[in-house]
Coordinates of C-alpha atoms in Angstrom, one line a residue:
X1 CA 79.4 105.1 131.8
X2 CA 76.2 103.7 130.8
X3 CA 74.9 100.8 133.6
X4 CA 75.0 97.3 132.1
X5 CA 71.4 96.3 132.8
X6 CA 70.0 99.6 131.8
X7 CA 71.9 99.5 128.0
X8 CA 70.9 96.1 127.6
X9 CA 67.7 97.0 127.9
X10 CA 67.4 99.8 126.0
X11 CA 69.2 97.8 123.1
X12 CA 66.8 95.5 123.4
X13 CA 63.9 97.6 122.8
X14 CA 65.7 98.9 120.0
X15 CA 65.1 95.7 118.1
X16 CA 61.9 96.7 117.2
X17 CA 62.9 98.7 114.8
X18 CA 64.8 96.9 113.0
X19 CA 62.1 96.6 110.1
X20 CA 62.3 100.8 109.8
X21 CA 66.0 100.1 110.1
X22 CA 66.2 99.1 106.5
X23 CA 63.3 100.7 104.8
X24 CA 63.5 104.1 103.2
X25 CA 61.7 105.9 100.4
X26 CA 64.0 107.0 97.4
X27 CA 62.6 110.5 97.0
X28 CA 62.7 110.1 92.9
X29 CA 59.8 109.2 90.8
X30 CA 59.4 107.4 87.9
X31 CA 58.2 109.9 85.6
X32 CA 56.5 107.9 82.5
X33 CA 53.9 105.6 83.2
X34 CA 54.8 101.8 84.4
X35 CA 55.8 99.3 82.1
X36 CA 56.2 95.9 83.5
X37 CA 58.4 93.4 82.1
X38 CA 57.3 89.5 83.1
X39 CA 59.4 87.1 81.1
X40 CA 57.9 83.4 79.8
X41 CA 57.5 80.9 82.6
X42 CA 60.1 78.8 82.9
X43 CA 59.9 74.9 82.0
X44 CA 60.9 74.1 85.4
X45 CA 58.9 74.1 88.5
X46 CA 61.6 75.3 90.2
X47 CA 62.1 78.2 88.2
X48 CA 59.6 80.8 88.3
X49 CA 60.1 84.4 86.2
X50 CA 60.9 87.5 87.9
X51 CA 58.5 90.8 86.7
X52 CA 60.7 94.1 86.6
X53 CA 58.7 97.5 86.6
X54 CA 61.2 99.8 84.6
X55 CA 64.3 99.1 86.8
X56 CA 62.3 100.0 89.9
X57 CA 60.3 97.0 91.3
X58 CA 60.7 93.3 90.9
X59 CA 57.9 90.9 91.3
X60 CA 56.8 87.1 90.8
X61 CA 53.7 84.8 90.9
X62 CA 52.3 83.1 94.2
X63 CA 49.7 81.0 95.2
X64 CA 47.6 81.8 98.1
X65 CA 44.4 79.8 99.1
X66 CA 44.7 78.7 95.1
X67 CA 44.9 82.5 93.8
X68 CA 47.7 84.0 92.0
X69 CA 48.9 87.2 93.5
X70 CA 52.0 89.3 92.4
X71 CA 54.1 90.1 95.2
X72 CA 57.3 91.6 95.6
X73 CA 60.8 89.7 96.2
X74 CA 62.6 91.7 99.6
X75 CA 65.6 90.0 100.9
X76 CA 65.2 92.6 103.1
X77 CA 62.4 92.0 105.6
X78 CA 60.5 88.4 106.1
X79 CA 56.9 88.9 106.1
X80 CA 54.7 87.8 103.8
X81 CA 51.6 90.4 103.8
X82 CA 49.4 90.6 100.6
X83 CA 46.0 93.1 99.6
X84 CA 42.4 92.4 98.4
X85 CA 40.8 89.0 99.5
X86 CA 42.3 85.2 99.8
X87 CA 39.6 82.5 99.3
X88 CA 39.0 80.3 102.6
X89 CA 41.8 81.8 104.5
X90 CA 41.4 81.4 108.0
X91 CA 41.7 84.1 110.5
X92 CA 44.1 83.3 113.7
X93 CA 42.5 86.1 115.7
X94 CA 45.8 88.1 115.5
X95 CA 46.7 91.6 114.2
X96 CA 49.4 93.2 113.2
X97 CA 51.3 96.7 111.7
X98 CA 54.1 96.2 109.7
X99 CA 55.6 100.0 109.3
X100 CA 57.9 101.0 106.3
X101 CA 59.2 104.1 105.9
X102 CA 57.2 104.5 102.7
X103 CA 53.8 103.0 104.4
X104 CA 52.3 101.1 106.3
X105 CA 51.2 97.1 106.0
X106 CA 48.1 96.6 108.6
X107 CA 45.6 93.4 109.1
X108 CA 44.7 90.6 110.5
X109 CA 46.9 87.6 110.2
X110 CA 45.2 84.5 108.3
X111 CA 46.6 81.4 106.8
X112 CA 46.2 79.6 103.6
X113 CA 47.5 76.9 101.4
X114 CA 50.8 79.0 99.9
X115 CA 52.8 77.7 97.1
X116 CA 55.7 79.1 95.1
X117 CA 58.2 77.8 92.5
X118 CA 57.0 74.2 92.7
X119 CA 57.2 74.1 96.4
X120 CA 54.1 74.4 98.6
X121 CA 52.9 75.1 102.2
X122 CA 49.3 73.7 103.8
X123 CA 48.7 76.4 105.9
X124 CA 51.0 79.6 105.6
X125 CA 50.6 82.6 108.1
X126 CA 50.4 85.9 106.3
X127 CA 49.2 89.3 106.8
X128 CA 45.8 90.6 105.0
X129 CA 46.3 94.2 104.2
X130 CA 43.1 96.2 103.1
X131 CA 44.0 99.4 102.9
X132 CA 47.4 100.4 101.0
X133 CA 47.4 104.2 100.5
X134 CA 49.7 105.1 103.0
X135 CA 52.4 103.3 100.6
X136 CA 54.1 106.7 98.3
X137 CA 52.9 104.7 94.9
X138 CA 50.0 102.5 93.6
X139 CA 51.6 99.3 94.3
X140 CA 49.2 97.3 91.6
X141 CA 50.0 99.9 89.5
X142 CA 53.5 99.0 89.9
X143 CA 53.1 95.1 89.2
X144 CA 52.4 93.5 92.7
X145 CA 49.9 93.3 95.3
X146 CA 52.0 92.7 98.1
X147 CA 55.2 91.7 99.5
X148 CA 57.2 88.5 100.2
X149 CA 60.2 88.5 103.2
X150 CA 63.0 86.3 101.8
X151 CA 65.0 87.4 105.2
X152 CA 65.9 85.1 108.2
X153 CA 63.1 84.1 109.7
X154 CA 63.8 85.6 113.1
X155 CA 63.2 89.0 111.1
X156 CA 59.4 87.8 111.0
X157 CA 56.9 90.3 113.1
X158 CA 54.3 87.0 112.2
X159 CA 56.6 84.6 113.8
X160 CA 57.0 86.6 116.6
X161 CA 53.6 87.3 116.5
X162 CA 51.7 84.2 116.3
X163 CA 55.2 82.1 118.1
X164 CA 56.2 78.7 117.4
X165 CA 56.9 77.4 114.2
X166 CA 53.0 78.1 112.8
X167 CA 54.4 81.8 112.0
X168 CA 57.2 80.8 110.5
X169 CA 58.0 82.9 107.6
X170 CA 57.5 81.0 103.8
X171 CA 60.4 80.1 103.0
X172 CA 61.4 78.9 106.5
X173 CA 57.9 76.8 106.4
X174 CA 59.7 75.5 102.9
X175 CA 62.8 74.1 104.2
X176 CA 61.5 73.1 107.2
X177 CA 59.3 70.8 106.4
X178 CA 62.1 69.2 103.3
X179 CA 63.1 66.0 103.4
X180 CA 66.7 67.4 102.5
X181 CA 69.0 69.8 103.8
X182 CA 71.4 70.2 101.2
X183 CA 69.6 72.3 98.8
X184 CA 68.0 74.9 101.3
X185 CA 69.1 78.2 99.0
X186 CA 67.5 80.6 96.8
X187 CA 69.0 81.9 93.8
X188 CA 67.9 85.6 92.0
X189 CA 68.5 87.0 89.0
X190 CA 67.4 90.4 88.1
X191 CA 66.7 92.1 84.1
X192 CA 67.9 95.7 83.3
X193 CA 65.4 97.2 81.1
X194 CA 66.4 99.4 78.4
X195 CA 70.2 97.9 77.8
X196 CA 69.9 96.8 74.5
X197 CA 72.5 94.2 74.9
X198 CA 71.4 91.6 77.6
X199 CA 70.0 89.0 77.3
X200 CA 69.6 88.3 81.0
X201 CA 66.0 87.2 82.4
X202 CA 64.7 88.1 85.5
X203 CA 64.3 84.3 87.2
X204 CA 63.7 83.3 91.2
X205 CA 64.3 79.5 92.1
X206 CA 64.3 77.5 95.2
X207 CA 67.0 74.4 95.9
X208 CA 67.7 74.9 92.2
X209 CA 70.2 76.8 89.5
X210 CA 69.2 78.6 86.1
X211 CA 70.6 76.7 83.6
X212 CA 73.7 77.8 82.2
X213 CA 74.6 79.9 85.2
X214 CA 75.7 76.5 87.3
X215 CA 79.4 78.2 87.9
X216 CA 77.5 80.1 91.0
X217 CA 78.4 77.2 92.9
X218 CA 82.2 76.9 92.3
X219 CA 82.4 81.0 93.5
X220 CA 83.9 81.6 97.2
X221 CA 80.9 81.2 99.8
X222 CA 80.9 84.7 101.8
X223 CA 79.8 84.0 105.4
X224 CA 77.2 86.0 106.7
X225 CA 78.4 88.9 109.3
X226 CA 75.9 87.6 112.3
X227 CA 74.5 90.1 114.8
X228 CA 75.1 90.2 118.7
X229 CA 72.5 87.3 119.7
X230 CA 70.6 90.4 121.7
X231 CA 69.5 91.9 117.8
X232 CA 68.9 88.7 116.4
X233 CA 65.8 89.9 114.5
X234 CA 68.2 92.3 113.0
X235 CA 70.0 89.6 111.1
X236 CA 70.1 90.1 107.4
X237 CA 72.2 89.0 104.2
X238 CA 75.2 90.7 105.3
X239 CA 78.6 90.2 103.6
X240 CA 82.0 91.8 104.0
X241 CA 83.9 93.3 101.0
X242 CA 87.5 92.4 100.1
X243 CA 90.5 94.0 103.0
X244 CA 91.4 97.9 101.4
X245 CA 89.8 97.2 98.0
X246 CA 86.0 96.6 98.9
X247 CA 85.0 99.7 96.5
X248 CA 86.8 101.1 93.1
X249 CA 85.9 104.2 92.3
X250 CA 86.0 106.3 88.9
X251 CA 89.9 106.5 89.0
X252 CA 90.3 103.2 89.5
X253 CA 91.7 103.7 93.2
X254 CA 90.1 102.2 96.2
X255 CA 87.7 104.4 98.0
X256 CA 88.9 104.3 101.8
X257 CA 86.1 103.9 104.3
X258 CA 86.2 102.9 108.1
X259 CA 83.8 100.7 109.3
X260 CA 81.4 101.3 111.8
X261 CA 80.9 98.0 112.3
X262 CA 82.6 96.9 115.6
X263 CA 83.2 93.5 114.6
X264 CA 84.3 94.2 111.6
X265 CA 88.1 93.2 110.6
X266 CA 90.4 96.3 109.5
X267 CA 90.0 97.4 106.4
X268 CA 86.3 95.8 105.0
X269 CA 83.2 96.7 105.5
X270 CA 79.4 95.2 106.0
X271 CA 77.4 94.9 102.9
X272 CA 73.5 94.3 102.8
X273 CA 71.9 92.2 100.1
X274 CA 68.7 93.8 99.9
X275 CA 66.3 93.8 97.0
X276 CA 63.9 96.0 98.6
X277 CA 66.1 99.0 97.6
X278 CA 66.1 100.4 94.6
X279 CA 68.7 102.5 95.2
X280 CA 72.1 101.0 96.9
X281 CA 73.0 103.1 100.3
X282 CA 76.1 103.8 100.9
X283 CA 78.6 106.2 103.3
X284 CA 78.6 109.6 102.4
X285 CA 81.7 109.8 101.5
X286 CA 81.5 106.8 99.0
X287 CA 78.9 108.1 97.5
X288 CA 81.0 111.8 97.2
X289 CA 83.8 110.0 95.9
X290 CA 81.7 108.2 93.1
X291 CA 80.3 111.6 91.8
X292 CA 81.8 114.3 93.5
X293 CA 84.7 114.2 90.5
X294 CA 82.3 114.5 87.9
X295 CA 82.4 117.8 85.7
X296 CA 78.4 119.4 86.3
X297 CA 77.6 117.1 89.0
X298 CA 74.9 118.8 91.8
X299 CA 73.7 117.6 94.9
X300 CA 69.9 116.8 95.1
X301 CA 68.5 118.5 98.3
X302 CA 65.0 117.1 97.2
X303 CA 66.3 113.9 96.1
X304 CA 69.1 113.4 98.4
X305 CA 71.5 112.0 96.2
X306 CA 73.9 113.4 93.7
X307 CA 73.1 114.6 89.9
X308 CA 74.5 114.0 87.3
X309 CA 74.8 114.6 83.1
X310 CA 72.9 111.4 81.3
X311 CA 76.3 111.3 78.8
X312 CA 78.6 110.8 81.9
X313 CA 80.2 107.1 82.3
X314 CA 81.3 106.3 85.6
X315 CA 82.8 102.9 86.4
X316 CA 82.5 101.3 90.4
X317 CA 83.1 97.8 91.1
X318 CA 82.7 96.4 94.0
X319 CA 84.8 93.1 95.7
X320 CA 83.9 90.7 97.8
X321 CA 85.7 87.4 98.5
X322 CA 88.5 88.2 95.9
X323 CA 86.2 88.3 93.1
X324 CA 85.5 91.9 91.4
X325 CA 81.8 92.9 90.5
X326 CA 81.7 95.5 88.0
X327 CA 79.2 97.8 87.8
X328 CA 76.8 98.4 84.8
X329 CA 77.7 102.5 84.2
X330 CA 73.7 102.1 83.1
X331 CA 73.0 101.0 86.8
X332 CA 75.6 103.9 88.2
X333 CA 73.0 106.7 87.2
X334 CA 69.6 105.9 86.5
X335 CA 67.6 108.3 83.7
X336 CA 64.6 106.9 84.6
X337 CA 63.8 109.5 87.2
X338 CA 62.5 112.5 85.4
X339 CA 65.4 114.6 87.7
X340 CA 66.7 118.0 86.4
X341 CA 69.6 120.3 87.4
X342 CA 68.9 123.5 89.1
X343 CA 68.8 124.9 85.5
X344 CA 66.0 122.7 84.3
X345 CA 68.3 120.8 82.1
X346 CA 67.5 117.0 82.3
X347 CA 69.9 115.1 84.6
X348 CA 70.7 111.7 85.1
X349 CA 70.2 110.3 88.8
X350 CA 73.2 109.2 90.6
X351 CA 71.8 105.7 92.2
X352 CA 74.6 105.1 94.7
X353 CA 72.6 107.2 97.5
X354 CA 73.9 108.0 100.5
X355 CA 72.7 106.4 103.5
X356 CA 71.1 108.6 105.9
X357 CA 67.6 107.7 107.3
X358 CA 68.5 103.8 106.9
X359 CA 71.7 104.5 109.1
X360 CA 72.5 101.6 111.1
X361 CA 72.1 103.3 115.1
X362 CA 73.6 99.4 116.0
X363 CA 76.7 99.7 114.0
X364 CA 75.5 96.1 111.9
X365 CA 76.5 97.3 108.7
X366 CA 77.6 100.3 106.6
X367 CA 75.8 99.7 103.5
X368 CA 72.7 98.2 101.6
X369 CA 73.0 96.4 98.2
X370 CA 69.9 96.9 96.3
X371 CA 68.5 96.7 92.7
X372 CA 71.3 99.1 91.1
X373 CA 74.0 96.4 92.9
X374 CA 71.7 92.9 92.7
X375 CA 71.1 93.2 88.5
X376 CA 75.2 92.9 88.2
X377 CA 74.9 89.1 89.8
X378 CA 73.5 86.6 90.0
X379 CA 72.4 85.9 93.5
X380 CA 72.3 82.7 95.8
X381 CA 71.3 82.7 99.0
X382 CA 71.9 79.4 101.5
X383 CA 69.8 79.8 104.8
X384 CA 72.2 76.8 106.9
X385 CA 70.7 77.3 110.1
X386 CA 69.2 80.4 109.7
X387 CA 65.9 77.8 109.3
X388 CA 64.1 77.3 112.7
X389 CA 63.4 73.6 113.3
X390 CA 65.3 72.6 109.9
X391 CA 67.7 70.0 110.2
X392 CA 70.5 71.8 108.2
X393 CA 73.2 72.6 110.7
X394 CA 75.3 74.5 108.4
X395 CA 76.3 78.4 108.8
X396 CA 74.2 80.2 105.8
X397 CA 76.5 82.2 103.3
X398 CA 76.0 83.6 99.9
X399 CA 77.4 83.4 96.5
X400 CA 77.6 85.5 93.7
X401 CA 78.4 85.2 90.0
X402 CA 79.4 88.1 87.9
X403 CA 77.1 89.4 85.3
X404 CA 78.6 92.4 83.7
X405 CA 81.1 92.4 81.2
X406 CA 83.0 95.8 81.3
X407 CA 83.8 96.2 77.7
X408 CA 79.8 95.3 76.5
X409 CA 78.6 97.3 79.1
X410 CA 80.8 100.6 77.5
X411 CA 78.6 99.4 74.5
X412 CA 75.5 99.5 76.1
X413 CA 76.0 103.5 77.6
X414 CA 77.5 104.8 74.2
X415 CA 74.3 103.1 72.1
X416 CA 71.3 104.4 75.5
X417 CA 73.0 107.6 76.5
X418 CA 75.1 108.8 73.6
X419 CA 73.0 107.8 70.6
X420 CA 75.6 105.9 69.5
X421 CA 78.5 108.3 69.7
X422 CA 81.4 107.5 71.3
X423 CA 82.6 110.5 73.4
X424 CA 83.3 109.0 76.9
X425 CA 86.9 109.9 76.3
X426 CA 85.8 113.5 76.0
X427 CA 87.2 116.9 77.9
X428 CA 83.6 117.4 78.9
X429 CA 83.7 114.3 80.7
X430 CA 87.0 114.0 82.1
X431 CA 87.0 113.4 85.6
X432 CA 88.1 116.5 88.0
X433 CA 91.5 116.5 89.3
X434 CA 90.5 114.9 93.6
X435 CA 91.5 118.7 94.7
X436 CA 88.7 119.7 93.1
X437 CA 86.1 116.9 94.6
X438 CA 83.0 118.1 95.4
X439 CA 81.1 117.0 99.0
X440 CA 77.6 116.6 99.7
X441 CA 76.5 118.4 102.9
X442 CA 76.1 116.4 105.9
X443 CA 72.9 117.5 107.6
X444 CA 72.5 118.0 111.7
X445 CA 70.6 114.9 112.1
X446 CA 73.3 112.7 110.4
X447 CA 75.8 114.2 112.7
X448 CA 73.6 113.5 115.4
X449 CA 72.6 109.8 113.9
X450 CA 76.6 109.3 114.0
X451 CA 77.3 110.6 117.6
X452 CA 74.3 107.9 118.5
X453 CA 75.9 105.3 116.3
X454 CA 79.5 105.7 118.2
X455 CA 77.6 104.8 121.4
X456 CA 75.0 102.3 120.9
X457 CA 77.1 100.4 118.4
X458 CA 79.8 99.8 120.6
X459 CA 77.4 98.3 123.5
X460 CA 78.8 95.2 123.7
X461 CA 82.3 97.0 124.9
X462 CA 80.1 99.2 127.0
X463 CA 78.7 96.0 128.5
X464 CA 81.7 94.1 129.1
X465 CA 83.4 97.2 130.6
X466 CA 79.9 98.3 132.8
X467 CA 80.8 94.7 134.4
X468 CA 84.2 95.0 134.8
X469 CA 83.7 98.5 136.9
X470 CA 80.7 96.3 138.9
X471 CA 83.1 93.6 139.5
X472 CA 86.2 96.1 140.1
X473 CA 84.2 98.1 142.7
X474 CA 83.1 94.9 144.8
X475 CA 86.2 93.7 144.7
X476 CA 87.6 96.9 146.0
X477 CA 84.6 97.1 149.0
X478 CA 85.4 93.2 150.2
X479 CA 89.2 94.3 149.8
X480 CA 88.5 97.2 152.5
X481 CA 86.0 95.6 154.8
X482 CA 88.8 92.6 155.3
X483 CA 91.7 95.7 155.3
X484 CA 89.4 96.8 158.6
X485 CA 88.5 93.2 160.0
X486 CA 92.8 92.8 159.7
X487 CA 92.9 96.4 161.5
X488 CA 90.5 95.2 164.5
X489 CA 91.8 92.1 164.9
X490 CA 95.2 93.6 164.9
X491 CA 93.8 96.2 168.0
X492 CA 91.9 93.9 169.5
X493 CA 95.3 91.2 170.1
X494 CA 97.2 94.7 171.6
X495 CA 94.7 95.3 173.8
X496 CA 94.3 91.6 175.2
X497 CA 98.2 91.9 175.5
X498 CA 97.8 95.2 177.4
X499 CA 95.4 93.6 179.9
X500 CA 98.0 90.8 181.1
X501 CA 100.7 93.2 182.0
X502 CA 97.9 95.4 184.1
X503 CA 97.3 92.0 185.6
X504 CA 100.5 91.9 188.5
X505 CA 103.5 91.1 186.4
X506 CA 105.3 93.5 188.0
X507 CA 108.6 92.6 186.5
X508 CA 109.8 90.8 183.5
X509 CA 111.8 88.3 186.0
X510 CA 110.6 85.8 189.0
X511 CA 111.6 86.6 192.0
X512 CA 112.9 83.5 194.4
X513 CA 110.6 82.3 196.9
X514 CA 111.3 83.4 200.8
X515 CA 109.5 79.6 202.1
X516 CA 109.8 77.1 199.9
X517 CA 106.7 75.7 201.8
X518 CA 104.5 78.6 201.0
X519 CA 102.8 78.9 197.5
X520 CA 102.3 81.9 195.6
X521 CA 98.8 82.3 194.2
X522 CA 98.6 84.2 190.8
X523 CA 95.2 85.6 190.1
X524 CA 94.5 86.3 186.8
X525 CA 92.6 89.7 185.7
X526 CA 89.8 88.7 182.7
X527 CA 90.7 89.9 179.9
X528 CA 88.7 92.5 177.8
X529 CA 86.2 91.7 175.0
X530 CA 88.0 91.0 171.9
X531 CA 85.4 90.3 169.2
X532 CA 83.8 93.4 167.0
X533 CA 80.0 92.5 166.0
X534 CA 79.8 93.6 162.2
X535 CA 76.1 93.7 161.8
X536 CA 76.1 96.2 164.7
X537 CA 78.9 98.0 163.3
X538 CA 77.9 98.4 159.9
X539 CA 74.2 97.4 159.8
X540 CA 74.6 95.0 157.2
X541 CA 76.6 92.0 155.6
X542 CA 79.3 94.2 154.5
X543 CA 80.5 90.7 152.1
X544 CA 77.1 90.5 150.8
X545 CA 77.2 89.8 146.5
X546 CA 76.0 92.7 144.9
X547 CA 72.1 91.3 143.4

């Protein structure tokens, strides 16, 4: 069993990592050249549009030392960090490295005046990156020229950086500094390029709604699954899904998955809103059950995720606070990745990947929720006292509204994927009986990740039971040092006893006196020592607390 101190510290160091813990490249590349989508400014300040580089990135317009820069929108980390040059941005005098699995963010850490959807900041901390090549694309090719944490602000490698509330993350510096606490959210909405029937806009507001979509705030608020205190800079936008129904698959049955989530209740699972990640992680075997049934489907070595033909429809909704969240079969494999079977014949990409390298070692969650997830809702996010120094004393939660409708999204497939034919209800694309399911191969290093996961995750338990051996086994040491004090005492009384009949009590009975003149003197033998000196004895306070 693993000493208390020593796995609270090693969990501790641990939360270090827990920017890695949620970035990942997707090993897929947009094959055609970027096209970037940036709907028409909104009328309101509050409103700002939301660029969308062909499913793949999603962008908007700050200000930074009076500037417009493109950066990225990640509910996923809480950094701000942006390249080229700020005009009369100061330098604090601090550096910093903020690592992603797909590159790394490095600078010095300036401030400037920062302003975003009609709200505005004197003096925001952010990262200066000058050198962006370690990234696996050309991010300004891409649309943006750098990156925007919408995360908890404890997330913030700045704020821990620079401490106190001058590193305080944007939209923490936002909130804080409002005169109201009642409108401290964020909403998102995300576009799908290339479905020829939305007519959704990709829009980003602060402490307002998109008009028209105002029924966000009557759906059920889903707390947020908090972190052990110990992780805190772990803490993300993590929901659970419904109890036994979280995830439909194909069939239309449930897809059963255990949690590894300690915390978690019976029968849901921990769900990360993150639009960072283009594709959604999930288990393994959700992912195998989404496509493993599907006639012609291959497992990606290179890509890590599952293949799949272009004409193939395959319906997943996912539940959370007893409202269902279909899934766009567009969104459930992507064609936008240039993949091909083992033949060379084009395949479609299936997007629900499963999660491998952004495994949660903690046990916090079981899957992310990116793009492929995030363009079926429309998003608000409430920060409650997620905000350091804010006056909003509220728990944060999150609300979605539904975007998909089932029967236009059928539409949508047959008009983009089967040139306006309708042959979903095909033999070819029948589902396989579940006999027949196919499983993706679970590499050495997940096995391992999982053994890991089964023993840090459940630290708290290791904890609590570390102290209760600590406490059982002084208890059992003061138990036997007074069973031995009970033990002398108890030899030391038989010998005093011992000593007085040794003494000249030669019977148990007085015998008369012969003069009644004379007296008898009775001398009295001393008695032995009958005290034991423990710090001789044992060398040391036996009763001592353990430090």
């Amino acid at each position: 069993m693993m000493h208390s101190l020593t796995s609270l510290s090693f969990i501790s160091s641990l939360c270090s990592l827990s920017v890695l813990a949620l970035r990942i490249p997707f090993d897929v590349r947009v094959e055609t050249s970027a096209t970037h989508h940036f709907p028409r400014q909104s009328s309101s300040n509050g409103i700002v549009p939301i660029g969308n580089t062909q499913n793949s990135f999603y962008f908007t317009n700050i200000t930074l030392g009076g500037q417009n820069i493109s950066v990225m929108l990640d509910t996923g980390s809480s950094d701000l960090w942006v390249t080229g040059s700020v005009s009369g941005a100061k330098d604090t005098g601090d550096s910093l490295t903020l690592s992603y699995a797909v590159g790394t963010a490095a600078g010095d850490i300036y401030t400037a005046p920062f302003g975003l959807a009609g709200q505005s900041v004197s003096d925001q901390a952010f990262l200066l990156v000058t050198n962006t090549s370690s990234f696996s694309s050309n991010i300004h090719a891409e649309g943006y020229d750098g990156l925007i944490g919408l995360g908890p602000n404890s997330g913030s490698s700045i704020y821990k950086k620079l401490g106190g509330n001058s590193g305080n993350n944007p939209i923490n510096r936002i909130f804080e500094q409002s005169s109201s606490s009642s409108n401290d959210y964020i909403t998102m909405m995300l576009s799908r390029s290339g479905d020829p029937g939305t007519n959704i806009t990709g829009q980003f507001t602060i402490a307002e709604v998109v008009p028209g979509y105002e029924n966000i705030t009557n759906m059920p608020q889903l707390s947020i699954e908090k972190v052990y205190k110990v992780t805190d800079e772990d803490q993300h936008w993590q929901i659970l899904t419904n109890k036994n129904n979280g995830i439909i698959g194909p069939d239309g049955q449930a897809i059963s998955y255990s949690s590894i989530v300690p915390k978690a209740p019976d029968g849901q699972i921990v769900a990360v809103l993150d639009s960072g990640f283009t594709l959604p992680q999930v288990p393994r075997t959700v992912s195998d059950a989404i496509y493993g049934r599907v006639q012609g489907a291959e497992w990606s070595t290179a890509s890590q995720a599952w293949l799949v033909p272009c004409g193939q429809l395959i319906n997943v909704t996912f539940n959370f606070g007893g409202v269902s969240y279909p899934i766009h079969p567009l969104d459930v494999s992507s064609s936008d990745f240039g993949v091909t079977f083992s033949n060379g014949n084009a395949a479609c990409l299936g997007t629900f990947q499963p999660v491998t390298s952004a495994f949660s070692l903690l046990g916090e969650y079981d899957m992310i929720m990116g793009m492929a997830f995030l363009r079926n809702t429309y998003t608000l996010l409430s920060y409650g006292n997620f905000i350091n120094g804010g006056s909003n004393s509220n728990n944060p939660y999150v609300q979605l509204l539904p975007l998909t409708n089932v029967e236009s999204a059928v539409n949508d497939f047959i008009q983009v994927r089967l040139s306006g034919q309708n042959l979903i209800n095909s033999s070819q694309y029948a589902l396989l009986p579940a006999s027949q399911q196919q499983h993706s191969p679970e590499s050495e290093a997940e096995k391992k990740q999982q053994y890991e996961e089964e023993v840090l995750s459940r630290w708290p338990e290791i904890l609590v039971g570390s102290l209760l051996f600590l406490i059982l086994l002084v208890s059992y040491c003061v138990w036997r040092c007074c069973c031995r004090r009970k033990r002398l005492a108890k030899k030391a009384a038989k010998q005093k006893g011992g000593a007085a009949v040794s003494g000249g009590f030669k019977s148990s009975t007085y015998e008369p006196l012969q003069d009644s003149q004379s007296t008898a003197t009775l001398v009295m033998q001393p008695m032995r020592a009958s005290t034991v000196d423990f710090k001789e004895e044992y060398g040391k306070d036996a009763f001592g607390r353990s430090p």
